Tab-separated table of C-alpha atoms in Angstrom:
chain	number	residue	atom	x	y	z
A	555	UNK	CA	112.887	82.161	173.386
A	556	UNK	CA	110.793	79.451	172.918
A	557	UNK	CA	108.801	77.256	175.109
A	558	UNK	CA	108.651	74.183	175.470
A	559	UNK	CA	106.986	71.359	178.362
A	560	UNK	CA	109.646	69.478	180.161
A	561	UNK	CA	109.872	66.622	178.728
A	562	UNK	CA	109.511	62.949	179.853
A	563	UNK	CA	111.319	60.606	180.422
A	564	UNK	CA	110.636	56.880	178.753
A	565	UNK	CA	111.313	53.810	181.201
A	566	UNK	CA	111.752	50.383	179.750
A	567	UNK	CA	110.210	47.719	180.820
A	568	UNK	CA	112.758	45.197	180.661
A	569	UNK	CA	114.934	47.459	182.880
A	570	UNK	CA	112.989	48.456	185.736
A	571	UNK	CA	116.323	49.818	187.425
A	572	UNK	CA	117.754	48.842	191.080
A	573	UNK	CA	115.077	48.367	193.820
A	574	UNK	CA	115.556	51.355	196.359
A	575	UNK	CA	116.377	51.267	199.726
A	576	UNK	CA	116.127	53.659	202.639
A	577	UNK	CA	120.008	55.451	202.553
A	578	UNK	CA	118.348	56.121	198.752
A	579	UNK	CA	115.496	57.780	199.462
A	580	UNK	CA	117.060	61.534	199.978
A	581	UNK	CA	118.670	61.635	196.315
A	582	UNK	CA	115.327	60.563	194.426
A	583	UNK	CA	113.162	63.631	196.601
A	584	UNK	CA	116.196	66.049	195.161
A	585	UNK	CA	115.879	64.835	191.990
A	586	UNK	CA	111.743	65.302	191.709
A	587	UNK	CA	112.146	68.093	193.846
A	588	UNK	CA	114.953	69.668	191.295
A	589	UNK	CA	112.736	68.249	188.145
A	590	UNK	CA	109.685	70.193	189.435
A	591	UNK	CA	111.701	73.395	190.157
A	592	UNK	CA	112.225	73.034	186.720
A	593	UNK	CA	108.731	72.558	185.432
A	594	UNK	CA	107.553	75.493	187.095
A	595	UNK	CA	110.123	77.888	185.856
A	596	UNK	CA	109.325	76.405	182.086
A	597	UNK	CA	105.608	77.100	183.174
A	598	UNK	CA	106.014	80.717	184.240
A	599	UNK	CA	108.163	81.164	180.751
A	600	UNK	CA	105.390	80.044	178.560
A	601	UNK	CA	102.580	82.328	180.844
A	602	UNK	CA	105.175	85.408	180.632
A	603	UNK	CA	105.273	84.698	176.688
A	604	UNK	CA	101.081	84.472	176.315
A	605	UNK	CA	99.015	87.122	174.003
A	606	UNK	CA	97.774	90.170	176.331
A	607	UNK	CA	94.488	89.308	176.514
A	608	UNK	CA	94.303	93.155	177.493
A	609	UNK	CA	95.190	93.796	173.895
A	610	UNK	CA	92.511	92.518	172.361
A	611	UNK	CA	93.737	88.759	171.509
A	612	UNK	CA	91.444	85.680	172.137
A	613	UNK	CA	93.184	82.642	172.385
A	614	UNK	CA	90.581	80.924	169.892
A	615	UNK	CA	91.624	81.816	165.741
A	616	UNK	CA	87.690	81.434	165.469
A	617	UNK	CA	86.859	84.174	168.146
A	618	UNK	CA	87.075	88.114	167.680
A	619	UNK	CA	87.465	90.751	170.464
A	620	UNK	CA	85.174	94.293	171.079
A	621	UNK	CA	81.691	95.186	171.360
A	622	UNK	CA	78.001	93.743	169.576
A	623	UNK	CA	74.784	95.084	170.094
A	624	UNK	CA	71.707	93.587	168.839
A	625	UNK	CA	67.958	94.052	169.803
A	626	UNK	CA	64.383	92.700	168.523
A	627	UNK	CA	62.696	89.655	168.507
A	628	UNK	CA	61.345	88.254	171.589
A	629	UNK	CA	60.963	85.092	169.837
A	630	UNK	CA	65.134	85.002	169.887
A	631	UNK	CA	65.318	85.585	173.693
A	632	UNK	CA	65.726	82.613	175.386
A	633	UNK	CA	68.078	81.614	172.679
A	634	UNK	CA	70.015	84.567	172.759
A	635	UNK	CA	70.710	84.517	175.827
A	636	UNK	CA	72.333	81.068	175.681
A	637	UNK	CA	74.312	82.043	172.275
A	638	UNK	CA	75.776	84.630	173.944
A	639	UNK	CA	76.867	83.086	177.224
A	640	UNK	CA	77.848	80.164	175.605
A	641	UNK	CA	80.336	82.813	172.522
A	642	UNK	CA	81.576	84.807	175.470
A	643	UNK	CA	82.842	81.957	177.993
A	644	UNK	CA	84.828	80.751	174.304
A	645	UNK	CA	85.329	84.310	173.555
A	646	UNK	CA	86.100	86.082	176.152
A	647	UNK	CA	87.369	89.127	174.565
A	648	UNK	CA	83.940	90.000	172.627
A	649	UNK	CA	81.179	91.743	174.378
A	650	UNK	CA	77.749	90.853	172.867
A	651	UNK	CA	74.085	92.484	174.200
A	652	UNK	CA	70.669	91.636	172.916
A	653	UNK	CA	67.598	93.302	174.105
A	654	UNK	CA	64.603	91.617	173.664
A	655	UNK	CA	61.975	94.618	172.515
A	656	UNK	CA	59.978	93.131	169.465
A	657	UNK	CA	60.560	92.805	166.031
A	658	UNK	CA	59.148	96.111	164.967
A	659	UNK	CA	61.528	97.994	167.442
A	660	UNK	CA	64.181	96.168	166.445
A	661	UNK	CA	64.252	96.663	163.127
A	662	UNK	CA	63.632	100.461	163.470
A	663	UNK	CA	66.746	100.129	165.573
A	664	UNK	CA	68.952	98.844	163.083
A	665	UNK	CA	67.305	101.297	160.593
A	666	UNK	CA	68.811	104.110	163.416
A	667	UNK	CA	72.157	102.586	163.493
A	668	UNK	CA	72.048	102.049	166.708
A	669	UNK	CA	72.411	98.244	167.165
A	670	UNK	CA	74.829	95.955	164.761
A	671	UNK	CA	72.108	93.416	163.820
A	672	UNK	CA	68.153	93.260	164.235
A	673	UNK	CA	66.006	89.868	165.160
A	674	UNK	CA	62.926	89.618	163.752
A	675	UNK	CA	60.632	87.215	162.652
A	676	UNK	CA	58.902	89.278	160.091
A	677	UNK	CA	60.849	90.023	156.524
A	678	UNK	CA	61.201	93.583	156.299
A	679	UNK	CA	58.119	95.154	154.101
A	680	UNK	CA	59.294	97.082	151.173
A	681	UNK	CA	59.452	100.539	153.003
A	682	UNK	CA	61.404	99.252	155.887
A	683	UNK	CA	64.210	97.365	153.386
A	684	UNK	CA	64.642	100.292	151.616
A	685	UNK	CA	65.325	102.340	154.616
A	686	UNK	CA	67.837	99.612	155.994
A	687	UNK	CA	69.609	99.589	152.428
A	688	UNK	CA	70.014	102.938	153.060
A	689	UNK	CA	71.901	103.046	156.681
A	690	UNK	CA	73.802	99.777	155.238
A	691	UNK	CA	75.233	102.255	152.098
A	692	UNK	CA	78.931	103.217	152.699
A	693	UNK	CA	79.557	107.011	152.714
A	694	UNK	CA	80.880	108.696	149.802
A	695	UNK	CA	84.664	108.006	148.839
A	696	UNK	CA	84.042	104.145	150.510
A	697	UNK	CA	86.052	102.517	147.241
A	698	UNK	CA	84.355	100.422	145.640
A	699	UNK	CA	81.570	99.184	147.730
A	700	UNK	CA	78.006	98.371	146.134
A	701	UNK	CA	74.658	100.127	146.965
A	702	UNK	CA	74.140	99.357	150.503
A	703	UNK	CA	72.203	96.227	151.171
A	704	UNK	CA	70.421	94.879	154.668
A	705	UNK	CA	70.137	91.252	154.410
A	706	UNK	CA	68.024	88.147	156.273
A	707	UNK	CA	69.743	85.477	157.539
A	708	UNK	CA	68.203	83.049	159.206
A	709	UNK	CA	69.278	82.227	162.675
A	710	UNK	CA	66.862	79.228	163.907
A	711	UNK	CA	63.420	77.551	163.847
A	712	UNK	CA	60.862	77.894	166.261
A	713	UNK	CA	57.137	76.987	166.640
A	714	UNK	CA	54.334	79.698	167.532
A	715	UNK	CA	52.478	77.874	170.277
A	716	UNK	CA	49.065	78.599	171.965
A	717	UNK	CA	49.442	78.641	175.398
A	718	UNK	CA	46.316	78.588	177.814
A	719	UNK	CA	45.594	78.122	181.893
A	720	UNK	CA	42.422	76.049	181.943
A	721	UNK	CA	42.173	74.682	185.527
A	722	UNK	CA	42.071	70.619	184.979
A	723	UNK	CA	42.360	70.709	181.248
A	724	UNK	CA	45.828	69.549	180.241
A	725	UNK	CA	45.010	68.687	176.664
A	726	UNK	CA	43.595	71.259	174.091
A	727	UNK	CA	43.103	70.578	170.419
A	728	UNK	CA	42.235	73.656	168.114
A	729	UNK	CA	41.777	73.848	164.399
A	730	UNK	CA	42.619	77.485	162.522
A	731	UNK	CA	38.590	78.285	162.443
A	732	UNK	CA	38.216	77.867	166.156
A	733	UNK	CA	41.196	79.772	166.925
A	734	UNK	CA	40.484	82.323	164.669
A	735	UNK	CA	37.200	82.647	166.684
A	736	UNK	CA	38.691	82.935	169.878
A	737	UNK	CA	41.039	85.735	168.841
A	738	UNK	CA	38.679	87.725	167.173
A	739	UNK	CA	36.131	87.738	169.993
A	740	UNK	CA	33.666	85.742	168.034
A	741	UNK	CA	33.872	82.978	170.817
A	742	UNK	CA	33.412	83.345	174.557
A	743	UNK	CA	33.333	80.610	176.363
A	744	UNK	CA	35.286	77.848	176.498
A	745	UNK	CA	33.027	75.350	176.789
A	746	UNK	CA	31.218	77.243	173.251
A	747	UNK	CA	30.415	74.198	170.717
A	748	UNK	CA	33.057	75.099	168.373
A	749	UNK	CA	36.056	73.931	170.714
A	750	UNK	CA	33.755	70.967	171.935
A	751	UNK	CA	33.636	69.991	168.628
A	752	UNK	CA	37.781	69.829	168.615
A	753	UNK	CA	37.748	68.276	171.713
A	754	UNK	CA	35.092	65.803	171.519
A	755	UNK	CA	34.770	63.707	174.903
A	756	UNK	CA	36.973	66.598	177.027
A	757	UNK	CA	35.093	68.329	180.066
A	758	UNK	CA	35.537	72.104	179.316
A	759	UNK	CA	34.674	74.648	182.119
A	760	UNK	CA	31.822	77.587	181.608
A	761	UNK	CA	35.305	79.858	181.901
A	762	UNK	CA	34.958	82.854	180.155
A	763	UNK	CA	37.613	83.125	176.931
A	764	UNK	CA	40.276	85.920	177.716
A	765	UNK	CA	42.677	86.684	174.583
A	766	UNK	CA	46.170	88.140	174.938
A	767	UNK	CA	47.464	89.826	172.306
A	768	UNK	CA	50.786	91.328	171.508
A	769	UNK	CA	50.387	95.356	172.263
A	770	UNK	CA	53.659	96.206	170.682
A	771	UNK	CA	54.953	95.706	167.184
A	772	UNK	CA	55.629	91.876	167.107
A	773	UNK	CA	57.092	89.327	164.468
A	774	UNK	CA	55.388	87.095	166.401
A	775	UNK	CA	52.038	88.684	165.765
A	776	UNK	CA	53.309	88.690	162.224
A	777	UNK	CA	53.986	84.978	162.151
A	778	UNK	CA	50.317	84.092	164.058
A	779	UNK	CA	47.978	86.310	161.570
A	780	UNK	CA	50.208	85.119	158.586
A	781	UNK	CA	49.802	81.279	159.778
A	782	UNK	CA	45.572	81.992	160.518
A	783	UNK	CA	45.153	83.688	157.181
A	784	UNK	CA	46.570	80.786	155.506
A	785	UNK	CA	45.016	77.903	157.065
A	786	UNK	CA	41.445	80.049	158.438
A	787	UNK	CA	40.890	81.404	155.466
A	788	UNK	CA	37.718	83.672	155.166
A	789	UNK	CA	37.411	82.847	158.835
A	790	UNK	CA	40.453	85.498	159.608
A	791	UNK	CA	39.297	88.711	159.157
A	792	UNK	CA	42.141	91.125	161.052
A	793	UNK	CA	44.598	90.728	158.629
A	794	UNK	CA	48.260	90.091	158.405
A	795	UNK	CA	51.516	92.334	159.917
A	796	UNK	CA	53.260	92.789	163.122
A	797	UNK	CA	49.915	95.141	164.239
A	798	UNK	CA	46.493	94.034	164.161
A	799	UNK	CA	43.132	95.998	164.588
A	800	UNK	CA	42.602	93.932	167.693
A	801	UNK	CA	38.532	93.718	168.231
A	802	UNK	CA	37.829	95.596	172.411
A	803	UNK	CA	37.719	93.670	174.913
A	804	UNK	CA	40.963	91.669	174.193
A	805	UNK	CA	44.061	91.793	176.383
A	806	UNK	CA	47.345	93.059	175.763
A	807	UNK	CA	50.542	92.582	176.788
A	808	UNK	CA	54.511	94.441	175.865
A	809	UNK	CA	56.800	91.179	174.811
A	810	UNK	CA	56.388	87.421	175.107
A	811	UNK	CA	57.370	87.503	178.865
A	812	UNK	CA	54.665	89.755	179.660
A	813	UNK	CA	51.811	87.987	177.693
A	814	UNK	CA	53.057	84.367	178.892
A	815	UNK	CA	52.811	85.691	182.566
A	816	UNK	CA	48.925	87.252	181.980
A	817	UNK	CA	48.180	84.060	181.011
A	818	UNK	CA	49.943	82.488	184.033
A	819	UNK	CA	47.826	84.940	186.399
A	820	UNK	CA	44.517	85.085	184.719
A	821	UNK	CA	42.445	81.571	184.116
A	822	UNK	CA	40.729	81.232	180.965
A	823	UNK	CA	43.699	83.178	179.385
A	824	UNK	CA	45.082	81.803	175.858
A	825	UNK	CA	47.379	83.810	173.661
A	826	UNK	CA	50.607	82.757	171.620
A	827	UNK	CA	54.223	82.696	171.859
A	828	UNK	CA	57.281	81.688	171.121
A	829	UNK	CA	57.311	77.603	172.122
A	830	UNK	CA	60.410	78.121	174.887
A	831	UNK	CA	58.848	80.407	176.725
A	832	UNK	CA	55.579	77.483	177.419
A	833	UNK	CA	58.888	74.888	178.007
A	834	UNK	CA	60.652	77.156	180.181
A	835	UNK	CA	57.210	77.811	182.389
A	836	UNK	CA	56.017	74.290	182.088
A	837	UNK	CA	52.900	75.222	180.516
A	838	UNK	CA	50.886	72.762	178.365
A	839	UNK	CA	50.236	74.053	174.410
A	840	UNK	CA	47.185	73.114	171.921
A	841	UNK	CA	47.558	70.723	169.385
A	842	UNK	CA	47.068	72.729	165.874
A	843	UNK	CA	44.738	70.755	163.134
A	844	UNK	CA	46.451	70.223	159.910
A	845	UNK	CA	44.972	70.195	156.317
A	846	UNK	CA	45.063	66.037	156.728
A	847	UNK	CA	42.766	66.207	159.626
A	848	UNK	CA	45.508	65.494	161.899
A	849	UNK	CA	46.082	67.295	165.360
A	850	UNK	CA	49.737	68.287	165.657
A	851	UNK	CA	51.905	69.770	168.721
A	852	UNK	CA	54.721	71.579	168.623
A	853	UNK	CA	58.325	69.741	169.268
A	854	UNK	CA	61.804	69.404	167.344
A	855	UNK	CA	60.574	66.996	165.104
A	856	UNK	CA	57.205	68.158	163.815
A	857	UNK	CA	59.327	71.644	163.243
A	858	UNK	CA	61.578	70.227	161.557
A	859	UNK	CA	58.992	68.282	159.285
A	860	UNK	CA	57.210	71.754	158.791
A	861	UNK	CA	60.847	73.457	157.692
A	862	UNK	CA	62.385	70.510	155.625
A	863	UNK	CA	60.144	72.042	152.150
A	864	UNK	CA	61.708	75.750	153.097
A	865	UNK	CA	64.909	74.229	153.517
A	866	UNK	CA	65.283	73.035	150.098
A	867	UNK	CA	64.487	76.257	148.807
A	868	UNK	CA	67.791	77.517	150.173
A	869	UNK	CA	68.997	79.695	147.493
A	870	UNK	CA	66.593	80.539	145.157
A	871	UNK	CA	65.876	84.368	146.155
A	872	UNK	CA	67.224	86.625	143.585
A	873	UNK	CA	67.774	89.360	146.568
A	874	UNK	CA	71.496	88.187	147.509
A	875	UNK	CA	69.895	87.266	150.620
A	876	UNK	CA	67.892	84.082	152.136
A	877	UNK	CA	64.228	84.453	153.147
A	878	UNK	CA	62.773	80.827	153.512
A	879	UNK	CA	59.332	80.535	152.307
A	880	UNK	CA	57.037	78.562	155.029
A	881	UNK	CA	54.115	76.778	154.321
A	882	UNK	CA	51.114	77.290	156.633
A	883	UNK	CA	49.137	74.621	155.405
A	884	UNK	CA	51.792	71.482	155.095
A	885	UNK	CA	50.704	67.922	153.407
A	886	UNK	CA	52.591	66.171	155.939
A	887	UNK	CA	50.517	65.569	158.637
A	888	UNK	CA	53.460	65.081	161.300
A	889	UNK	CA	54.057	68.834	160.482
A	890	UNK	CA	53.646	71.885	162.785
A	891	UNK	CA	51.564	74.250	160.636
A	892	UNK	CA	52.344	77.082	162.970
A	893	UNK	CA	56.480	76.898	162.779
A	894	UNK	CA	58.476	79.806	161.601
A	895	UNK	CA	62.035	80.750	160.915
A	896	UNK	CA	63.338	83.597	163.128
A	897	UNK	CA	66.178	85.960	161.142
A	898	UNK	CA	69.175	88.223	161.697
A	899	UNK	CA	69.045	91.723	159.897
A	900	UNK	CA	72.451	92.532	159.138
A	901	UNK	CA	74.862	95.121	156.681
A	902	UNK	CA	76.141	93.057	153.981
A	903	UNK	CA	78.827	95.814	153.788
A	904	UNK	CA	79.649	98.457	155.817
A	905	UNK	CA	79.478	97.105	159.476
A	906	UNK	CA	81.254	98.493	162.163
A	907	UNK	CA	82.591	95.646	163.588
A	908	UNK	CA	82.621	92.836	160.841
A	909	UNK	CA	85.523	90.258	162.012
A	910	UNK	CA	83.288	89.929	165.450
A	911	UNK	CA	79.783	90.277	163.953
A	912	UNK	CA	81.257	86.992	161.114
A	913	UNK	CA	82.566	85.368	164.403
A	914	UNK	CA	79.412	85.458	166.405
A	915	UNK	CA	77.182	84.649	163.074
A	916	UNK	CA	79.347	81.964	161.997
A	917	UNK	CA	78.695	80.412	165.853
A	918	UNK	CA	75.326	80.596	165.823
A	919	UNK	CA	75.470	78.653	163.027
A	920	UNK	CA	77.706	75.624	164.053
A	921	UNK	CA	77.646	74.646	167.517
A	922	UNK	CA	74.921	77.123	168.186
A	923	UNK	CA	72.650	75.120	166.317
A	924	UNK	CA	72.979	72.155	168.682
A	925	UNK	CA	71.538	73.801	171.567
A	926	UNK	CA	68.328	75.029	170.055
A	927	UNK	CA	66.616	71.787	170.914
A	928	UNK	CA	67.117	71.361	174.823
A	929	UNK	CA	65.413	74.960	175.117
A	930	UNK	CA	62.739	74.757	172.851
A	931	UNK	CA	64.432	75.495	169.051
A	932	UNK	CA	64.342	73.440	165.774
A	933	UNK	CA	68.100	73.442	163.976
A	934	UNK	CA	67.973	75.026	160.529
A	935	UNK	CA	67.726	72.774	157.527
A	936	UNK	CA	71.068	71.637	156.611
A	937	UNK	CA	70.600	73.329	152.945
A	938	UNK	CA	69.717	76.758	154.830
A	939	UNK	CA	72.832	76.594	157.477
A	940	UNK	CA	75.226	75.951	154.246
A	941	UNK	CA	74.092	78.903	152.476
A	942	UNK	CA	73.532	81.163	155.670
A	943	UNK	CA	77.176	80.240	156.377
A	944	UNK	CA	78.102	81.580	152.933
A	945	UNK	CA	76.320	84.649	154.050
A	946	UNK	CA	78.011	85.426	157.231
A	947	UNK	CA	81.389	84.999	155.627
A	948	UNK	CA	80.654	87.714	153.100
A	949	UNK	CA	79.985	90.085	155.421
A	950	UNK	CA	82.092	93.273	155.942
C-alpha cells in the first residue's frame, strides 16, 4: 500500500461559504474531529511502512550503518570529536570511535589492524609505509585487487601554536632562533636578552623558562622540529621526527591535553600544541616572526594564507595519494609559518567496512569542513578537498 498525507483542501476566496451559526457548530467539530481520525490512521500507516532502523537502514542515502574505529593524532581531537557527534546525530546507524593517543601510536595501530583509519600529522617514513602497504594487501585469491596501498588524505588545517603562562604578559612575540633557544635549554630566563630583543618595550619577569615537550611519539613534535629546522636553521640542533633527543632538564608530558594543562599549572611554562586546545582553554599564543620581518599569530586566515601554495599543489604526487607540501618559511607575510595539514591513513583497498569509512570521509570533507573554524581549524584548500574527495570515493 502506499502512503500518502491527507490531503488539503483549497478554499476560494471569492466563496468564503455561509457564515456559521451556533445550531452549526456540532457538524463542523465531527467533521475536523472525523478529518483528524483520519490523519492519524494515514500517519500510523506511513510509520508501520518505515525502514527498520534495527536492520541496519539510515534514513539518509549519504549515511552508512556499523562500526569505525580510528586512533592517533591529538592534533585531530577536538575536531574529532565534533565530526563524529555531528555524523552520528545524521547517521544514526554508524558507530564511529577515535582515541586520541599520538601520531606514532596511531599509525602503529593501523599497521596492527586494529583501527580502520590512523590520524597523524607526520607522513609515514619509508619503513612505516611499507609496513601499512602491507596490512592494506588483500589476501591471496582477493580477484583482482592491486598491491596493497595505505594512503594520506588530508582531513584539515591547523596551526602549531606556542602556548605560555607568564603572569601579566598577554602578548609574546618569538622569532625561530629564540624559540629554538628556549627548547633546547640554551635560554633560561625569560627576561634573557634574546626574547627582550623580540619584545622590545614589554616588561618580562626574572621567571625561570620551563619547556614542555611531547614524551610520546607525536606528529605534533614532528610538525614543531620540521617548522624550527626550516626557519632556525643552524640554530636547531635536535633534529626532525615525531621523537627528539630532548636536552635534561626539560618537561614532558603524554598528549596535547596533558602538556597544555602543565603549562596551565606551572608559571613560566611554554610548550606547543595544537591551536584549539589554547582556544578551548583561553590561553594567549606567541606571535611567530616570518622571513619578511613580520610577527604573525595563528587564526583562520593567516592558515589559510600559509596553506593556499600547498593547496595548489593538489595532485602532483606520483604515489596515488595526496601529501601537501608546506612551506615553513612563507613570502607572505600575513602567513602562519608554523601551520600544518593533519591526515587520515587509510586502505585504498581492502577495508573492512568501506561504504561507512567513504560515508564518514566524504563528511568530513563537505559540511565537516565548515566547522573547523569556530573550534580552532583552517578548511582545506578548495584544490585539496576536490581531489581528497576523489580519494575517499575510491576507496574499498
Amino acid at each position: 500500500m502506499r502512503c500518502t498525507r491527507p490531503r488539503r483542501v483549497a478554499h476560494g476566496r471569492s466563496s468564503p461559504g455561509p457564515r456559521l451559526t451556533p445550531g452549526r457548530l456540532v457538524p463542523r467539530v465531527v467533521a475536523v474531529r472525523l478529518l483528524v481520525t483520519v490523519f492519524c490512521l494515514a500517519l500510523a500507516a506511513c510509520t508501520a511502512q518505515r525502514p527498520d532502523r534495527a536492520a541496519g537502514t539510515s534514513p539518509d542515502p549519504q549515511c552508512a550503518a556499523g562500526k569505525l574505529t580510528g586512533a592517533g593524532a591529538t592534533f585531530q581531537q577536538n575536531l574529532q570529536a565534533r565530526w563524529i557527534s555531528d555524523f552520528t546525530i545524521r547517521c544514526h546507524d554508524a558507530h564511529v570511535t577515535y582515541e586520541s593517543i599520538g601520531s606514532g601510536a596511531g599509525i602503529q595501530r593501523f599497521i596492527d589492524g586494529s583501527v580502520d583509519f590512523a590520524g597523524s600529522d607526520a607522513i609515514l617514513t619509508g619503513q612505516e609505509q611499507q609496513a601499512a602497504n602491507k596490512r592494506c594487501t588483500p589476501p591471496d585469491g582477493a580477484g583482482s585487487a592491486p598491491t596493497g596501498q595505505a594512503l594520506h588524505i588530508p582531513a584539515v588545517g591547523g596551526a602549531l601554536v606556542f602556548i605560555y603562562n607568564l603572569p601579566g604578559v598577554y602578548s609574546l612575540r618569538l622569532s625561530p632562533a629564540t624559540a629554538a633557544g628556549i627548547f633546547q635549554g640554551g635560554i633560561t630566563t625569560w627576561n634573557d636578552p634574546r626574547i627582550a630583543a623580540d619584545n622590545p618595550g614589554g616588561a618580562l619577569p626574572a621567571l625561570p623558562v620551563r619547556p614542555v615537550h611531547r614524551e610520546d611519539s607525536s606528529g605534533s613534535t614532528d610538525v614543531f622540529s620540521r617548522y624550527l629546522s626550516a626557519a632556525a636553521g643552524a640554530s636547531w640542533r635536535l633534529g626532525i621526527g615525531k621523537e627528539l633527543p630532548w636536552p635534561g632538564g626539560s618537561a614532558a608530558a603524554t598528549g596535547s591535553a596533558a602538556v597544555t594543562a602543565s603549562v596551565i599549572h606551572n608559571p613560566g611554562s611554554i610548550t606547543y600544541v595544537e591551536l584549539s586546545f589554547a582556544a578551548e582553554q583561553g590561553l594567549p599564543t606567541a606571535a611567530l616572526r616570518t622571513t619578511s620581518g613580520t610577527y604573525v599569530t595563528a587564526n583562520g586566515t593567516s592558515v589559510a594564507a600559509a596553506l593556499s601554495a600547498a593547496g595548489a599543489a593538489a595532485g602532483q604526487s606520483d604515489r596515488g595519494d595526496l601529501r601537501l607540501p608546506i612551506d615553513y618559511t612563507p613570502d607572505d607575510p600575513l602567513a602562519y609559518p608554523a601551520s600544518a595539514v593533519t591526515y587520515t591513513i587509510v586502505c585504498a583497498r581492502g577495508n573492512g567496512n568501506a561504504e561507512l569509512l567513504r560515508s564518514y570521509l566524504a563528511y568530513t570533507l563537505a559540511q565537516g569542513q565548515l566547522s573547523t573554524r569556530t573550534i580552532g581549524y583552517a578548511p582545506l584548500p578548495d584544490p585539496a578537498v576536490s581531489v581528497a574527495r576523489r580519494l575517499v570515493a575510491s576507496l574499498g
